[in-house]
Amino acid sequence: SEHNVLHAVAARRDPAVARAQGEKLAIELGTSETIKLEGASVIELGCGHGLPGIAAAFSGAGAVTFADYNPEVLHTLTVPNVQANTPDIATAGLVSKKPVFRYLGGDWSHLHRFIPLHSADLVLAAETIYSTAAYPKHVAILRHCLKPPHGTALIAAKSYYFGVGGGTRLFAAAVEEDGTFVVDTV
């Protein structure tokens, strides 16, 4: 296998907003001793508020790309939140250099046009695996983005999404079926 995909499973099974899952990823990044982000290239898929990407910036990422299906989310939510929370990140001595921030809107099947092949050290996503119909696009963009052999994806999600059918087990099966990645569910 070229990559290691770490698939993070949310402990809660009750309906939760994507922001709560994003907060869990952000906390994981901020407290992890095994995830080294100094100078790393990070992509957050389905970014919404951008909390995991912002946490990656505070953990030393050199570049963070925020991607969301809806460009309006980027304009009205992500960009203002990133700007509000990272204006003095480098000058305050929190990181050695302010990261480069990029914003991409649109369907994941088109993101490969804007993200260089094998350019990401880390891909983050929260609440993005609720629809099994989107799994091929999700796996394809991970395959395109992640740097071999150690690129990693952290995906926070529920074990099952009532009403739409997706969930962590089905997504893990789709990733394993692709054969490119190793899946570790925590």
Short mmCIF file of C-alpha atoms in Angstrom, two decimals:
data_model
loop_
_atom_site.label_atom_id
_atom_site.label_comp_id
_atom_site.label_asym_id
_atom_site.label_seq_id
_atom_site.Cartn_x
_atom_site.Cartn_y
_atom_site.Cartn_z
CA SER A 1 0.00 0.00 0.00
CA GLU A 2 1.23 3.46 -0.91
CA HIS A 3 -0.48 5.44 1.82
CA ASN A 4 -1.62 5.15 5.36
CA VAL A 5 -5.17 6.38 5.89
CA LEU A 6 -6.17 6.90 9.49
CA HIS A 7 -9.93 6.79 9.72
CA ALA A 8 -11.09 8.48 12.91
CA VAL A 9 -14.48 7.40 14.20
CA ALA A 10 -16.54 9.76 16.30
CA ALA A 11 -17.64 8.32 19.62
CA ARG A 12 -21.10 9.91 19.50
CA ARG A 13 -23.89 8.19 17.57
CA ASP A 14 -26.53 10.85 18.04
CA PRO A 15 -27.05 13.42 15.27
CA ALA A 16 -24.25 15.96 15.46
CA VAL A 17 -23.45 18.94 13.31
CA ALA A 18 -20.39 18.82 11.09
CA ARG A 19 -18.81 21.53 13.20
CA ALA A 20 -18.71 19.19 16.21
CA GLN A 21 -16.84 16.57 14.18
CA GLY A 22 -14.51 19.28 12.87
CA GLU A 23 -13.85 20.35 16.44
CA LYS A 24 -12.90 16.77 17.30
CA LEU A 25 -10.41 16.71 14.43
CA ALA A 26 -9.03 20.08 15.49
CA ILE A 27 -8.54 18.83 19.04
CA GLU A 28 -6.84 15.67 17.74
CA LEU A 29 -4.40 17.78 15.72
CA GLY A 30 -3.70 20.09 18.62
CA THR A 31 -3.01 17.29 21.09
CA SER A 32 -1.40 14.60 18.91
CA GLU A 33 2.22 13.77 19.52
CA THR A 34 2.42 11.55 16.43
CA ILE A 35 1.13 13.97 13.80
CA LYS A 36 3.97 16.29 12.82
CA LEU A 37 2.79 19.24 10.73
CA GLU A 38 5.76 21.61 10.66
CA GLY A 39 5.89 22.81 7.03
CA ALA A 40 3.30 20.23 5.93
CA SER A 41 0.84 20.64 3.09
CA VAL A 42 -2.70 20.09 4.40
CA ILE A 43 -6.05 19.87 2.60
CA GLU A 44 -9.37 20.03 4.40
CA LEU A 45 -12.24 18.53 2.40
CA GLY A 46 -15.78 19.66 3.17
CA CYS A 47 -14.26 22.41 5.27
CA GLY A 48 -17.30 24.39 6.44
CA HIS A 49 -15.95 26.48 9.34
CA GLY A 50 -12.41 25.25 8.61
CA LEU A 51 -11.63 24.35 12.22
CA PRO A 52 -9.34 21.37 11.46
CA GLY A 53 -7.46 23.41 8.84
CA ILE A 54 -7.05 26.28 11.29
CA ALA A 55 -5.75 23.82 13.90
CA ALA A 56 -3.28 22.51 11.29
CA ALA A 57 -2.09 26.09 10.73
CA PHE A 58 -1.51 26.53 14.47
CA SER A 59 0.38 23.22 14.47
CA GLY A 60 2.87 24.54 11.92
CA ALA A 61 1.44 23.54 8.53
CA GLY A 62 3.14 25.41 5.70
CA ALA A 63 0.07 25.42 3.45
CA VAL A 64 -3.60 24.74 4.10
CA THR A 65 -6.13 24.30 1.31
CA PHE A 66 -9.77 24.59 2.32
CA ALA A 67 -12.13 22.82 -0.11
CA ASP A 68 -15.91 22.79 0.03
CA TYR A 69 -18.53 21.73 -2.50
CA ASN A 70 -20.35 25.03 -2.05
CA PRO A 71 -18.28 28.12 -2.95
CA GLU A 72 -20.75 30.25 -0.97
CA VAL A 73 -19.69 28.40 2.20
CA LEU A 74 -16.10 29.39 1.50
CA HIS A 75 -17.01 33.07 0.97
CA THR A 76 -19.41 33.50 3.87
CA LEU A 77 -18.04 31.09 6.47
CA THR A 78 -14.58 29.64 5.85
CA VAL A 79 -12.63 32.69 4.69
CA PRO A 80 -13.96 34.99 7.44
CA ASN A 81 -13.31 32.33 10.09
CA VAL A 82 -9.73 31.71 8.91
CA GLN A 83 -9.05 35.45 8.75
CA ALA A 84 -10.53 36.05 12.19
CA ASN A 85 -8.54 33.28 13.84
CA THR A 86 -5.13 33.48 12.16
CA PRO A 87 -4.21 37.14 11.58
CA ASP A 88 -1.20 37.23 13.90
CA ILE A 89 -0.30 33.54 13.91
CA ALA A 90 3.34 34.11 12.85
CA THR A 91 4.01 37.52 14.39
CA ALA A 92 2.75 36.28 17.76
CA GLY A 93 5.40 33.55 17.64
CA LEU A 94 2.84 30.75 17.50
CA VAL A 95 4.43 29.31 14.34
CA SER A 96 7.68 30.09 12.56
CA LYS A 97 5.96 31.23 9.35
CA LYS A 98 2.35 32.07 8.47
CA PRO A 99 0.95 29.33 6.26
CA VAL A 100 -0.33 29.90 2.75
CA PHE A 101 -4.11 29.56 2.66
CA ARG A 102 -6.01 28.50 -0.47
CA TYR A 103 -9.73 28.06 -1.02
CA LEU A 104 -11.31 25.73 -3.59
CA GLY A 105 -15.03 25.38 -4.26
CA GLY A 106 -16.80 22.73 -6.29
CA ASP A 107 -17.35 19.04 -6.78
CA TRP A 108 -14.51 16.78 -5.65
CA SER A 109 -14.34 15.17 -9.08
CA HIS A 110 -12.88 18.47 -10.35
CA LEU A 111 -10.45 19.26 -7.51
CA HIS A 112 -7.62 17.32 -9.16
CA ARG A 113 -7.39 20.19 -11.67
CA PHE A 114 -6.38 22.59 -8.91
CA ILE A 115 -4.44 20.36 -6.51
CA PRO A 116 -1.08 19.03 -7.71
CA LEU A 117 -0.69 15.27 -7.81
CA HIS A 118 0.60 13.74 -4.55
CA SER A 119 1.04 17.16 -2.93
CA ALA A 120 -0.61 16.68 0.47
CA ASP A 121 1.01 15.35 3.60
CA LEU A 122 -2.37 15.34 5.35
CA VAL A 123 -6.00 15.40 4.22
CA LEU A 124 -8.63 16.26 6.81
CA ALA A 125 -12.38 15.71 6.51
CA ALA A 126 -15.32 15.75 8.91
CA GLU A 127 -18.83 14.57 8.12
CA THR A 128 -18.01 13.89 4.47
CA ILE A 129 -18.85 10.20 4.20
CA TYR A 130 -22.62 10.24 4.72
CA SER A 131 -23.40 9.45 1.07
CA THR A 132 -22.16 6.14 -0.33
CA ALA A 133 -22.68 7.53 -3.85
CA ALA A 134 -19.85 10.01 -3.19
CA TYR A 135 -17.34 7.38 -2.03
CA PRO A 136 -15.68 6.91 -5.45
CA LYS A 137 -15.01 10.68 -5.67
CA HIS A 138 -13.78 10.76 -2.08
CA VAL A 139 -11.35 7.88 -2.59
CA ALA A 140 -10.20 9.29 -5.94
CA ILE A 141 -9.34 12.69 -4.48
CA LEU A 142 -7.47 11.03 -1.60
CA ARG A 143 -5.53 8.93 -4.13
CA HIS A 144 -4.72 12.07 -6.13
CA CYS A 145 -3.76 14.31 -3.20
CA LEU A 146 -1.82 12.20 -0.73
CA LYS A 147 1.97 11.95 -0.95
CA PRO A 148 3.27 8.39 -1.19
CA PRO A 149 4.24 6.58 0.92
CA HIS A 150 3.29 8.39 4.14
CA GLY A 151 0.46 10.75 3.24
CA THR A 152 -2.32 10.42 5.79
CA ALA A 153 -6.02 11.25 5.89
CA LEU A 154 -7.90 11.87 9.11
CA ILE A 155 -11.64 11.50 8.64
CA ALA A 156 -14.04 12.13 11.50
CA ALA A 157 -17.49 10.66 10.99
CA LYS A 158 -20.36 8.73 12.51
CA SER A 159 -20.49 4.97 12.30
CA TYR A 160 -23.85 5.19 10.51
CA TYR A 161 -25.88 8.00 8.96
CA PHE A 162 -29.55 7.22 9.34
CA GLY A 163 -31.60 8.11 6.31
CA VAL A 164 -28.69 8.18 3.86
CA GLY A 165 -26.90 4.93 4.67
CA GLY A 166 -23.25 5.90 4.72
CA GLY A 167 -20.88 5.50 7.62
CA THR A 168 -17.42 4.55 8.75
CA ARG A 169 -17.63 0.81 8.06
CA LEU A 170 -18.92 1.28 4.52
CA PHE A 171 -16.35 3.98 3.78
CA ALA A 172 -13.53 1.84 5.18
CA ALA A 173 -14.69 -0.99 2.91
CA ALA A 174 -14.70 1.35 -0.12
CA VAL A 175 -11.17 2.55 0.72
CA GLU A 176 -9.90 -1.01 1.20
CA GLU A 177 -11.56 -2.14 -2.03
CA ASP A 178 -9.62 0.53 -3.91
CA GLY A 179 -6.43 -1.16 -2.73
CA THR A 180 -4.30 1.99 -2.54
CA PHE A 181 -4.61 2.64 1.17
CA VAL A 182 -4.32 1.02 4.56
CA VAL A 183 -7.27 1.80 6.83
CA ASP A 184 -6.93 2.19 10.59
CA THR A 185 -10.17 2.83 12.44
CA VAL A 186 -9.86 4.40 15.86
#
